[in-house]
Amino acid sequence: MLVLMGGAAIAIAAVCRKNGIQVSFSPARCYFPAFLHLYCPGCGGTRAVRFLLEGDIISSFMAHPIVLYLLYIYVQCLCMSIYDVFIDKSGTWHVKVFMWQIWGILVVVLGTFIVRNLLMIMFGYDFLGECVAFWNPIFPIG
């Protein structure tokens, strides 16, 4: 199952890149920054997936690092399953996610939320550029 999911994602990304198709998931905006002028813990996740599918790893990380972290967990699970089936000859596919990886997801999401909003409020640095209009009058840049 992991191999099929990964293969499908790679095939879709390759076809989109070859044909020059811009990957767009949803035209809807998040209401969290619209009302609170702060980013929610998941803000930038969709953009991070889009950048990753386009092959721009740096922009993907800057949009939201959780996508690359989840990709790391996926590749690790895939490698461990391939090892179990072909090297260890156990014949079973097991998805092994460790507790430290689950805690890592929480740390990355909350850490990104806190750091991104503190940098925006304290220094006027806006990673995604959506809330800069609200915070710039308070802390003008330049």
Short mmCIF file of C-alpha atoms in Angstrom, two decimals:
data_model
loop_
_atom_site.label_atom_id
_atom_site.label_comp_id
_atom_site.label_asym_id
_atom_site.label_seq_id
_atom_site.Cartn_x
_atom_site.Cartn_y
_atom_site.Cartn_z
CA MET A 1 0.00 0.00 0.00
CA LEU A 2 2.83 2.39 0.89
CA VAL A 3 4.53 1.68 -2.44
CA LEU A 4 1.33 2.37 -4.39
CA MET A 5 0.71 5.65 -2.58
CA GLY A 6 4.27 6.83 -3.11
CA GLY A 7 4.30 5.73 -6.75
CA ALA A 8 1.03 7.53 -7.42
CA ALA A 9 2.32 10.76 -5.85
CA ILE A 10 5.55 10.62 -7.87
CA ALA A 11 3.66 9.90 -11.10
CA ILE A 12 1.24 12.77 -10.54
CA ALA A 13 4.08 15.16 -9.74
CA ALA A 14 6.01 14.09 -12.84
CA VAL A 15 3.00 14.52 -15.15
CA CYS A 16 2.20 17.95 -13.67
CA ARG A 17 5.81 19.09 -13.99
CA LYS A 18 6.16 17.78 -17.56
CA ASN A 19 2.94 19.44 -18.74
CA GLY A 20 3.54 22.69 -16.85
CA ILE A 21 0.43 22.25 -14.74
CA GLN A 22 0.26 24.50 -11.69
CA VAL A 23 -0.77 22.41 -8.69
CA SER A 24 -3.58 24.07 -6.76
CA PHE A 25 -5.55 22.36 -4.03
CA SER A 26 -8.20 24.80 -2.92
CA PRO A 27 -9.14 28.39 -3.61
CA ALA A 28 -10.59 28.68 -0.09
CA ARG A 29 -8.71 30.77 2.45
CA CYS A 30 -8.04 29.92 6.07
CA TYR A 31 -10.21 31.91 8.48
CA PHE A 32 -7.67 31.80 11.33
CA PRO A 33 -5.36 34.49 9.87
CA ALA A 34 -8.31 36.43 8.45
CA PHE A 35 -9.82 37.03 11.89
CA LEU A 36 -6.90 36.77 14.34
CA HIS A 37 -4.13 38.02 12.03
CA LEU A 38 -2.01 35.08 13.20
CA TYR A 39 -1.17 31.84 11.47
CA CYS A 40 -2.81 28.61 12.60
CA PRO A 41 -0.61 25.58 13.36
CA GLY A 42 -1.29 24.15 9.89
CA CYS A 43 -0.98 27.30 7.82
CA GLY A 44 1.30 26.73 4.85
CA GLY A 45 0.82 22.96 4.75
CA THR A 46 -0.96 22.95 1.42
CA ARG A 47 1.62 25.26 -0.10
CA ALA A 48 4.36 23.03 1.28
CA VAL A 49 2.85 20.00 -0.49
CA ARG A 50 2.52 22.00 -3.71
CA PHE A 51 6.15 23.18 -3.55
CA LEU A 52 7.32 19.64 -2.81
CA LEU A 53 5.41 18.26 -5.79
CA GLU A 54 7.03 20.96 -7.93
CA GLY A 55 10.46 19.93 -6.63
CA ASP A 56 11.16 23.08 -4.60
CA ILE A 57 12.31 21.60 -1.28
CA ILE A 58 13.47 24.89 0.30
CA SER A 59 10.15 26.63 -0.36
CA SER A 60 8.35 23.55 0.91
CA PHE A 61 10.29 23.69 4.17
CA MET A 62 9.69 27.43 4.55
CA ALA A 63 5.96 27.05 3.90
CA HIS A 64 5.66 24.33 6.58
CA PRO A 65 8.33 21.86 7.69
CA ILE A 66 5.81 19.19 8.73
CA VAL A 67 5.44 18.03 5.12
CA LEU A 68 9.13 17.10 4.85
CA TYR A 69 9.03 15.50 8.29
CA LEU A 70 6.06 13.35 7.27
CA LEU A 71 7.86 12.45 4.04
CA TYR A 72 10.82 11.31 6.15
CA ILE A 73 8.50 9.11 8.26
CA TYR A 74 6.90 7.71 5.08
CA VAL A 75 10.27 6.81 3.53
CA GLN A 76 11.43 5.24 6.78
CA CYS A 77 8.26 3.11 7.01
CA LEU A 78 8.65 2.10 3.38
CA CYS A 79 12.30 1.09 3.86
CA MET A 80 11.50 -0.86 7.01
CA SER A 81 8.66 -2.69 5.27
CA ILE A 82 10.84 -3.54 2.28
CA TYR A 83 13.50 -4.83 4.66
CA ASP A 84 10.94 -6.98 6.52
CA VAL A 85 9.62 -8.55 3.33
CA PHE A 86 12.71 -9.01 1.19
CA ILE A 87 15.69 -9.17 3.56
CA ASP A 88 14.24 -10.55 6.79
CA LYS A 89 11.85 -12.77 4.79
CA SER A 90 9.08 -12.33 7.36
CA GLY A 91 6.58 -11.88 4.53
CA THR A 92 4.55 -9.26 6.32
CA TRP A 93 4.30 -5.55 5.69
CA HIS A 94 4.32 -3.60 8.92
CA VAL A 95 4.04 0.14 9.23
CA LYS A 96 6.31 1.01 12.13
CA VAL A 97 5.97 4.51 13.48
CA PHE A 98 7.77 5.16 16.74
CA MET A 99 6.44 7.19 19.64
CA TRP A 100 9.26 9.74 19.31
CA GLN A 101 8.11 10.38 15.73
CA ILE A 102 4.57 11.07 16.91
CA TRP A 103 5.93 13.50 19.51
CA GLY A 104 8.11 14.96 16.76
CA ILE A 105 5.02 15.76 14.70
CA LEU A 106 3.57 17.67 17.65
CA VAL A 107 6.83 19.52 18.27
CA VAL A 108 7.23 20.52 14.60
CA VAL A 109 3.63 21.73 14.24
CA LEU A 110 3.52 23.68 17.51
CA GLY A 111 7.09 24.92 17.10
CA THR A 112 6.33 26.26 13.65
CA PHE A 113 3.15 27.89 14.96
CA ILE A 114 4.96 29.62 17.83
CA VAL A 115 8.11 30.65 15.96
CA ARG A 116 6.27 31.89 12.88
CA ASN A 117 3.85 34.05 14.87
CA LEU A 118 6.49 35.39 17.27
CA LEU A 119 8.75 36.42 14.38
CA MET A 120 5.81 38.14 12.73
CA ILE A 121 4.62 39.96 15.86
CA MET A 122 8.02 40.90 17.28
CA PHE A 123 10.03 41.59 14.12
CA GLY A 124 7.43 41.95 11.36
CA TYR A 125 8.86 38.98 9.45
CA ASP A 126 6.04 37.14 7.67
CA PHE A 127 6.93 33.77 6.10
CA LEU A 128 3.77 33.42 4.04
CA GLY A 129 2.97 37.09 3.39
CA GLU A 130 -0.71 37.00 4.35
CA CYS A 131 -0.67 38.81 7.69
CA VAL A 132 2.04 41.32 6.88
CA ALA A 133 -0.51 44.05 6.11
CA PHE A 134 -1.86 43.91 9.66
CA TRP A 135 1.46 43.75 11.52
CA ASN A 136 3.55 46.13 9.37
CA PRO A 137 2.00 49.35 10.75
CA ILE A 138 3.02 48.23 14.25
CA PHE A 139 6.55 47.18 13.30
CA PRO A 140 7.47 48.83 10.01
CA ILE A 141 10.14 47.02 8.04
CA GLY A 142 12.88 49.00 6.38
#
